[in-house]
């Protein structure tokens, strides 16, 4: 489980219903949802202001397919770990725009809970103690950074 | 260069230009179609996510355990269909699926979501190519059988194993779900083992659609369900 301080999570998703459900799942996983953005501009500004540990980012936002740029800015300037949650896996650049990984839509409740627990552990300890859970694909950069064992 | 040769050269150049322009138009049209297809794929996945989130919300809002149970069952069925869609467009081949790949997805999710650490899964999943058109039916069928085993074979925290086998045997696809749980107990299997009303109906209907033989037998201990479907009914 996570350390004393819960993981602070920003949700960047233009579908309000999906965002509400993600917020619930984040809280149910022992993390703390700290904000919700629907556009890339809002996302970067909230990330700057709130300094979340983790941002869950859809590629497609209210202002277009801007999630990738937003992710790059949030990782470079705000120190957030970004996880893409998207139906557009193929849109992602090879370097994942600095994000730690991706979860494909449609995801299940279980996958989200597992992913948040796993990322919480990695963010806290800087290492992964186990292979990433089912449904979570890590970027090569983060797999190396966290010393991830390949999934069985 | 003679006048004839010059004319020939000009005509050839004109023809080449025309072919090039036509190819460019066709390629543009194809690119547009491909983009539309990806947009549609994106919409389907998002909409599935939307329905799933709505059902999760309603399940939590409901105070009635029966309503919760029914919604949980439907969320799980929707997940099974979503598992198929998640894989769609991830590979180049969009009209064929490896059944075992998505059953592996399904089992990882079902097993985890059920939160039953004392129940183990043992899978023998051979690669079997099925058509995308049949993938959702197959996913729902496997979902129903595995969910059923998890729900009824191991009451009161009983430990055990659910074995899932997918093999291609001559001209047939065999799917076998076996558990070593409480089994039929000498009673009618439906009553004792509770492939309950609706779940059983789903299994029977999907079996009919896939022209499959469905057998249930006492595995002593536990229960074994086997689906034998002609390959052409799942690849066509």
Coordinates of C-alpha atoms in Angstrom, one line a residue:
Chain A
X1 CA 0.0 0.0 0.0
X2 CA 0.9 3.6 -0.2
X3 CA 2.9 5.6 2.4
X4 CA 1.6 8.0 4.9
X5 CA 1.0 10.7 2.4
X6 CA -1.6 9.8 -0.2
X7 CA -0.7 10.1 -3.8
X8 CA -2.1 13.4 -5.2
X9 CA -3.8 12.8 -8.5
X10 CA -4.9 15.3 -11.2
X11 CA -7.5 14.0 -13.7
X12 CA -7.4 15.4 -17.3
X13 CA -10.4 14.1 -19.1
X14 CA -13.0 15.9 -21.2
X15 CA -15.9 13.5 -20.5
X16 CA -17.2 14.6 -17.1
X17 CA -18.8 11.3 -16.3
X18 CA -15.6 9.4 -16.9
X19 CA -13.7 12.0 -14.8
X20 CA -16.2 11.6 -12.0
X21 CA -15.8 7.9 -12.0
X22 CA -12.0 8.1 -12.2
X23 CA -12.1 10.5 -9.2
X24 CA -14.0 7.9 -7.2
X25 CA -11.6 5.1 -8.2
X26 CA -8.6 7.2 -7.3
X27 CA -10.1 7.9 -3.8
X28 CA -11.1 4.3 -3.4
X29 CA -7.5 3.2 -4.2
X30 CA -6.3 5.3 -1.3
X31 CA -5.0 8.2 -3.3
X32 CA -6.3 11.8 -3.3
X33 CA -8.0 13.4 -6.3
X34 CA -6.9 17.0 -6.3
X35 CA -8.4 18.4 -9.4
X36 CA -10.0 17.9 -12.8
X37 CA -9.2 19.6 -16.1
X38 CA -11.0 19.4 -19.4
X39 CA -8.6 21.2 -21.7
X40 CA -4.8 21.2 -22.1
X41 CA -4.5 24.8 -21.0
X42 CA -6.5 24.1 -17.8
X43 CA -4.5 20.9 -17.3
X44 CA -1.1 22.6 -17.4
X45 CA -2.2 25.5 -15.3
X46 CA -3.7 23.2 -12.6
X47 CA -0.6 21.0 -12.6
X48 CA 1.5 24.1 -12.1
X49 CA -0.7 25.3 -9.3
X50 CA -1.4 22.0 -7.5
X51 CA 1.8 20.1 -8.1
X52 CA 0.1 16.6 -8.3
X53 CA 2.2 13.5 -8.0
X54 CA 0.3 11.8 -10.8
X55 CA -1.8 13.1 -13.7
X56 CA -4.2 10.8 -15.5
X57 CA -4.4 12.2 -19.0
X58 CA -6.7 11.4 -22.0
X59 CA -5.2 12.2 -25.4
X60 CA -8.4 13.8 -26.7
X61 CA -9.5 16.8 -24.7
X62 CA -12.1 19.6 -25.2
X63 CA -9.5 21.6 -27.2
X64 CA -8.6 18.7 -29.5
X65 CA -6.0 16.0 -29.5
X66 CA -3.9 18.1 -27.1
X67 CA -3.3 15.6 -24.3
X68 CA 0.2 14.7 -25.6
X69 CA 1.5 18.2 -25.5
X70 CA -0.1 18.8 -22.1
X71 CA 1.6 15.6 -20.8
X72 CA 5.0 16.8 -22.1
X73 CA 4.6 20.2 -20.3
X74 CA 3.3 18.7 -17.1
X75 CA 6.3 16.3 -16.9
X76 CA 8.9 18.9 -17.9
X77 CA 7.7 21.9 -15.9
X78 CA 5.5 20.6 -13.1
X79 CA 7.3 17.4 -12.1
X80 CA 4.2 15.3 -12.4
X81 CA 4.2 11.6 -13.4
X82 CA 1.7 11.3 -16.3
X83 CA -0.3 8.2 -17.1
X84 CA -2.2 8.3 -20.4
X85 CA -5.6 6.8 -20.3
X86 CA -6.8 6.7 -23.9
X87 CA -8.6 4.9 -26.7
X88 CA -5.9 6.2 -29.1
X89 CA -2.9 4.2 -28.2
X90 CA -1.5 4.6 -31.7
X91 CA -1.4 8.4 -31.3
X92 CA 1.2 8.3 -28.7
X93 CA 4.8 9.2 -29.7
X94 CA 7.6 6.6 -29.2
X95 CA 8.9 8.5 -26.1
X96 CA 5.4 8.6 -24.6
X97 CA 5.8 12.4 -24.4
X98 CA 7.6 11.8 -21.1
X99 CA 4.7 9.9 -19.6
X100 CA 5.2 6.8 -17.4
X101 CA 2.9 4.7 -19.4
X102 CA -0.6 4.1 -20.8
X103 CA -3.8 2.4 -20.0
X104 CA -6.2 1.6 -22.9
X105 CA -9.8 2.5 -22.9
X106 CA -12.1 0.8 -22.3
X107 CA -10.5 0.0 -18.9
X108 CA -12.1 -1.8 -16.0
X109 CA -12.5 -0.6 -12.5
X110 CA -10.0 -3.3 -11.4
X111 CA -7.4 -2.2 -13.8
X112 CA -7.5 1.4 -12.7
X113 CA -7.3 0.5 -9.0
X114 CA -4.4 -1.8 -9.6
X115 CA -2.6 0.8 -11.8
X116 CA -2.9 3.5 -9.2
X117 CA -1.7 1.3 -6.4
X118 CA 1.3 0.2 -8.5
X119 CA 2.2 3.8 -9.5
X120 CA 1.8 4.9 -5.9
X121 CA 4.4 2.3 -4.8
X122 CA 6.8 3.3 -7.6
X123 CA 6.4 7.0 -7.0
X124 CA 7.0 6.6 -3.3
X125 CA 10.0 4.2 -3.4
X126 CA 11.4 5.0 -6.8
X127 CA 11.5 1.3 -7.6
X128 CA 8.9 -1.2 -8.7
X129 CA 8.6 -4.2 -6.4
X130 CA 6.7 -6.3 -8.9
X131 CA 5.7 -6.4 -12.5
X132 CA 3.2 -3.8 -13.6
X133 CA -0.4 -4.9 -13.2
X134 CA -2.5 -6.2 -16.1
X135 CA -3.6 -3.4 -18.4
X136 CA -0.8 -1.0 -17.6
X137 CA 1.9 -0.5 -20.2
X138 CA 5.0 1.4 -19.0
X139 CA 7.1 3.6 -21.2
X140 CA 10.6 2.2 -21.8
X141 CA 12.1 5.2 -19.9
X142 CA 10.0 4.6 -16.8
X143 CA 10.4 0.8 -17.0
X144 CA 14.1 1.4 -16.8
X145 CA 13.9 4.1 -14.1
X146 CA 11.9 2.0 -11.8
X147 CA 13.8 -1.2 -12.6
X148 CA 10.7 -3.0 -13.7
X149 CA 10.7 -6.7 -14.0
X150 CA 9.1 -7.8 -17.2
X151 CA 5.5 -9.1 -16.6
X152 CA 5.2 -12.9 -16.6
Chain B
X1 CA 14.6 12.8 -82.2
X2 CA 11.9 12.4 -84.8
X3 CA 8.6 14.2 -84.5
X4 CA 6.9 10.8 -83.8
X5 CA 9.2 10.1 -80.9
X6 CA 8.7 13.6 -79.5
X7 CA 4.9 13.1 -79.6
X8 CA 5.2 9.7 -78.0
X9 CA 7.3 11.2 -75.3
X10 CA 4.8 13.9 -74.6
X11 CA 1.9 11.4 -74.5
X12 CA 3.8 9.2 -72.1
X13 CA 4.6 12.1 -69.8
X14 CA 0.9 13.2 -69.8
X15 CA -0.2 9.6 -69.1
X16 CA 2.3 9.3 -66.2
X17 CA 1.1 12.6 -64.8
X18 CA -2.5 11.5 -65.0
X19 CA -1.6 8.2 -63.2
X20 CA 0.2 10.1 -60.6
X21 CA -2.7 12.5 -60.0
X22 CA -5.1 9.6 -59.8
X23 CA -2.9 7.7 -57.4
X24 CA -2.7 10.8 -55.2
X25 CA -6.4 11.2 -55.1
X26 CA -7.0 7.5 -54.3
X27 CA -4.4 7.7 -51.5
X28 CA -6.0 10.8 -50.1
X29 CA -9.4 9.1 -50.2
X30 CA -8.0 6.0 -48.5
X31 CA -6.2 8.1 -45.8
X32 CA -9.5 9.9 -45.1
X33 CA -11.4 6.6 -44.8
X34 CA -8.7 5.2 -42.5
X35 CA -8.9 8.3 -40.3
X36 CA -12.7 8.0 -40.1
X37 CA -12.3 4.3 -39.2
X38 CA -10.0 5.3 -36.4
X39 CA -12.3 8.0 -35.2
X40 CA -15.2 5.5 -35.1
X41 CA -13.0 3.0 -33.2
X42 CA -12.2 5.8 -30.8
X43 CA -15.9 6.7 -30.3
X44 CA -16.9 3.0 -29.7
X45 CA -14.2 2.6 -27.1
X46 CA -15.1 5.9 -25.4
X47 CA -18.8 5.1 -25.4
X48 CA -18.2 1.6 -23.9
X49 CA -16.3 3.4 -21.2
X50 CA -19.1 5.8 -20.7
X51 CA -21.7 3.0 -20.3
X52 CA -19.4 1.1 -17.9
X53 CA -18.8 4.2 -15.8
X54 CA -22.6 4.9 -15.6
X55 CA -23.3 1.4 -14.5
X56 CA -20.6 1.5 -11.9
X57 CA -22.0 4.8 -10.5
X58 CA -25.5 3.4 -10.4
X59 CA -24.4 0.2 -8.7
X60 CA -22.8 2.3 -6.0
X61 CA -25.8 4.5 -5.6
X62 CA -28.2 1.6 -5.2
X63 CA -29.1 0.5 -1.6
X64 CA -30.7 -2.7 -2.8
X65 CA -28.3 -5.7 -2.8
X66 CA -30.3 -7.4 -5.5
X67 CA -29.9 -4.4 -7.8
X68 CA -26.2 -4.2 -7.0
X69 CA -25.7 -7.8 -7.8
X70 CA -27.6 -7.5 -11.1
X71 CA -25.6 -4.4 -12.1
X72 CA -22.3 -6.0 -11.1
X73 CA -23.1 -8.9 -13.4
X74 CA -23.9 -6.6 -16.2
X75 CA -20.8 -4.5 -15.6
X76 CA -18.8 -7.7 -15.9
X77 CA -20.5 -8.7 -19.1
X78 CA -19.8 -5.3 -20.5
X79 CA -16.2 -5.6 -19.5
X80 CA -16.0 -8.9 -21.4
X81 CA -17.1 -7.1 -24.5
X82 CA -14.8 -4.2 -23.8
X83 CA -11.9 -6.6 -23.6
X84 CA -12.5 -7.5 -27.2
X85 CA -12.7 -3.8 -28.2
X86 CA -9.6 -2.9 -26.4
X87 CA -7.6 -5.3 -28.6
X88 CA -9.3 -4.0 -31.8
X89 CA -7.0 -1.8 -33.8
X90 CA -4.0 -2.6 -31.6
X91 CA -2.7 -5.0 -34.2
X92 CA -2.6 -4.6 -38.0
X93 CA -5.0 -7.5 -38.4
X94 CA -8.4 -6.1 -37.7
X95 CA -10.7 -8.9 -38.6
X96 CA -9.0 -11.8 -36.7
X97 CA -8.4 -12.3 -33.1
X98 CA -6.4 -14.7 -31.0
X99 CA -9.1 -16.0 -28.7
X100 CA -6.5 -17.0 -26.1
X101 CA -5.1 -13.5 -25.9
X102 CA -8.3 -12.0 -24.9
X103 CA -9.3 -14.8 -22.6
X104 CA -6.0 -14.1 -20.8
X105 CA -7.1 -10.4 -20.5
X106 CA -10.5 -11.5 -19.3
X107 CA -9.1 -13.9 -16.7
X108 CA -6.6 -11.3 -15.3
X109 CA -9.5 -9.0 -14.8
X110 CA -12.1 -11.4 -13.5
X111 CA -9.6 -13.1 -11.1
X112 CA -8.4 -9.7 -9.8
X113 CA -11.8 -8.1 -9.5
X114 CA -13.3 -11.1 -7.7
X115 CA -10.6 -10.6 -5.0
X116 CA -10.4 -14.3 -4.1
X117 CA -6.8 -15.0 -3.4
X118 CA -7.6 -18.5 -2.3
X119 CA -8.9 -19.4 -5.8
X120 CA -6.1 -20.1 -8.4
X121 CA -6.4 -20.1 -12.1
X122 CA -4.7 -22.7 -14.2
X123 CA -4.8 -21.8 -17.9
X124 CA -3.9 -23.8 -21.0
X125 CA -4.6 -21.3 -23.7
X126 CA -3.4 -22.3 -27.2
X127 CA -3.5 -19.7 -29.9
X128 CA -6.7 -20.0 -31.8
X129 CA -7.6 -17.4 -34.5
X130 CA -11.3 -16.4 -34.5
X131 CA -13.1 -13.8 -36.5
X132 CA -13.6 -10.4 -34.9
X133 CA -17.4 -10.8 -35.6
X134 CA -17.5 -13.8 -33.2
X135 CA -15.1 -12.4 -30.6
X136 CA -17.8 -10.7 -28.4
X137 CA -19.9 -13.9 -28.3
X138 CA -17.0 -16.0 -27.3
X139 CA -15.8 -13.5 -24.7
X140 CA -19.3 -13.4 -23.2
X141 CA -19.5 -17.2 -23.1
X142 CA -16.1 -17.6 -21.3
X143 CA -17.0 -14.7 -19.0
X144 CA -20.3 -16.4 -18.0
X145 CA -18.6 -19.8 -17.3
X146 CA -15.7 -18.4 -15.3
X147 CA -17.9 -16.0 -13.3
X148 CA -20.2 -18.8 -12.5
X149 CA -17.3 -21.0 -11.2
X150 CA -16.0 -18.1 -9.1
X151 CA -19.5 -17.4 -7.7
X152 CA -20.6 -20.9 -6.8
X153 CA -17.8 -23.4 -6.7
X154 CA -16.0 -22.1 -3.6
X155 CA -18.5 -20.9 -1.0
X156 CA -17.4 -19.6 2.4
X157 CA -13.8 -18.9 1.4
X158 CA -13.1 -22.4 0.2
X159 CA -9.8 -22.7 -1.6
X160 CA -9.5 -24.2 -5.0
X161 CA -8.6 -23.9 -8.6
X162 CA -10.4 -22.9 -11.8
X163 CA -8.9 -24.4 -15.0
X164 CA -9.4 -22.8 -18.3
X165 CA -8.5 -24.7 -21.4
X166 CA -8.7 -23.4 -25.0
X167 CA -7.5 -25.8 -27.7
X168 CA -8.1 -26.4 -31.3
X169 CA -8.9 -30.0 -31.9
X170 CA -9.2 -31.0 -35.5
X171 CA -12.1 -29.0 -36.9
X172 CA -13.3 -27.9 -33.5
X173 CA -12.7 -25.2 -30.9
X174 CA -12.8 -26.6 -27.4
X175 CA -13.3 -24.4 -24.4
X176 CA -13.2 -26.1 -21.1
X177 CA -13.8 -24.4 -17.7
X178 CA -13.4 -26.8 -14.8
X179 CA -13.3 -26.2 -11.0
X180 CA -12.5 -28.4 -8.1
X181 CA -15.1 -26.8 -5.9
X182 CA -18.3 -28.1 -4.3
X183 CA -19.6 -29.6 -7.5
X184 CA -23.0 -30.9 -8.2
X185 CA -23.3 -32.8 -4.9
X186 CA -25.4 -35.4 -6.6
X187 CA -28.2 -32.9 -7.4
X188 CA -29.3 -31.4 -10.6
X189 CA -26.3 -29.3 -11.7
X190 CA -28.3 -26.2 -12.4
X191 CA -29.9 -26.1 -9.0
X192 CA -26.8 -27.1 -7.1
X193 CA -24.2 -25.3 -9.0
X194 CA -26.3 -22.4 -9.9
X195 CA -25.6 -21.6 -13.5
X196 CA -28.5 -19.4 -12.5
X197 CA -31.4 -18.5 -14.7
X198 CA -30.1 -15.6 -16.7
X199 CA -26.5 -16.8 -16.9
X200 CA -27.6 -20.2 -18.1
X201 CA -29.8 -18.5 -20.7
X202 CA -26.9 -16.5 -22.0
X203 CA -24.7 -19.6 -22.2
X204 CA -27.4 -21.5 -24.1
X205 CA -28.1 -18.7 -26.5
X206 CA -24.5 -18.1 -27.3
X207 CA -23.9 -21.8 -27.6
X208 CA -26.7 -22.0 -30.1
X209 CA -25.3 -19.0 -32.1
X210 CA -21.9 -20.7 -32.3
X211 CA -23.5 -24.1 -33.1
X212 CA -21.7 -25.5 -30.1
X213 CA -22.2 -28.6 -28.0
X214 CA -22.3 -27.7 -24.3
X215 CA -21.7 -30.4 -21.8
X216 CA -21.6 -30.2 -18.0
X217 CA -20.2 -33.0 -16.0
X218 CA -19.4 -33.9 -12.5
X219 CA -15.6 -33.6 -12.3
X220 CA -15.4 -35.2 -8.8
X221 CA -14.5 -32.9 -7.2
X222 CA -16.1 -29.9 -8.9
X223 CA -17.8 -29.3 -12.2
X224 CA -16.5 -29.3 -15.7
X225 CA -18.2 -27.3 -18.5
X226 CA -17.1 -27.9 -22.1
X227 CA -18.0 -26.0 -25.2
X228 CA -17.2 -27.7 -28.5
X229 CA -17.8 -25.5 -31.5
X230 CA -17.1 -26.2 -35.1
X231 CA -14.1 -24.1 -36.2
X232 CA -15.9 -22.7 -39.2
X233 CA -18.6 -21.2 -36.9
X234 CA -16.0 -19.1 -35.0
X235 CA -13.7 -18.3 -37.9
X236 CA -16.4 -17.4 -40.5

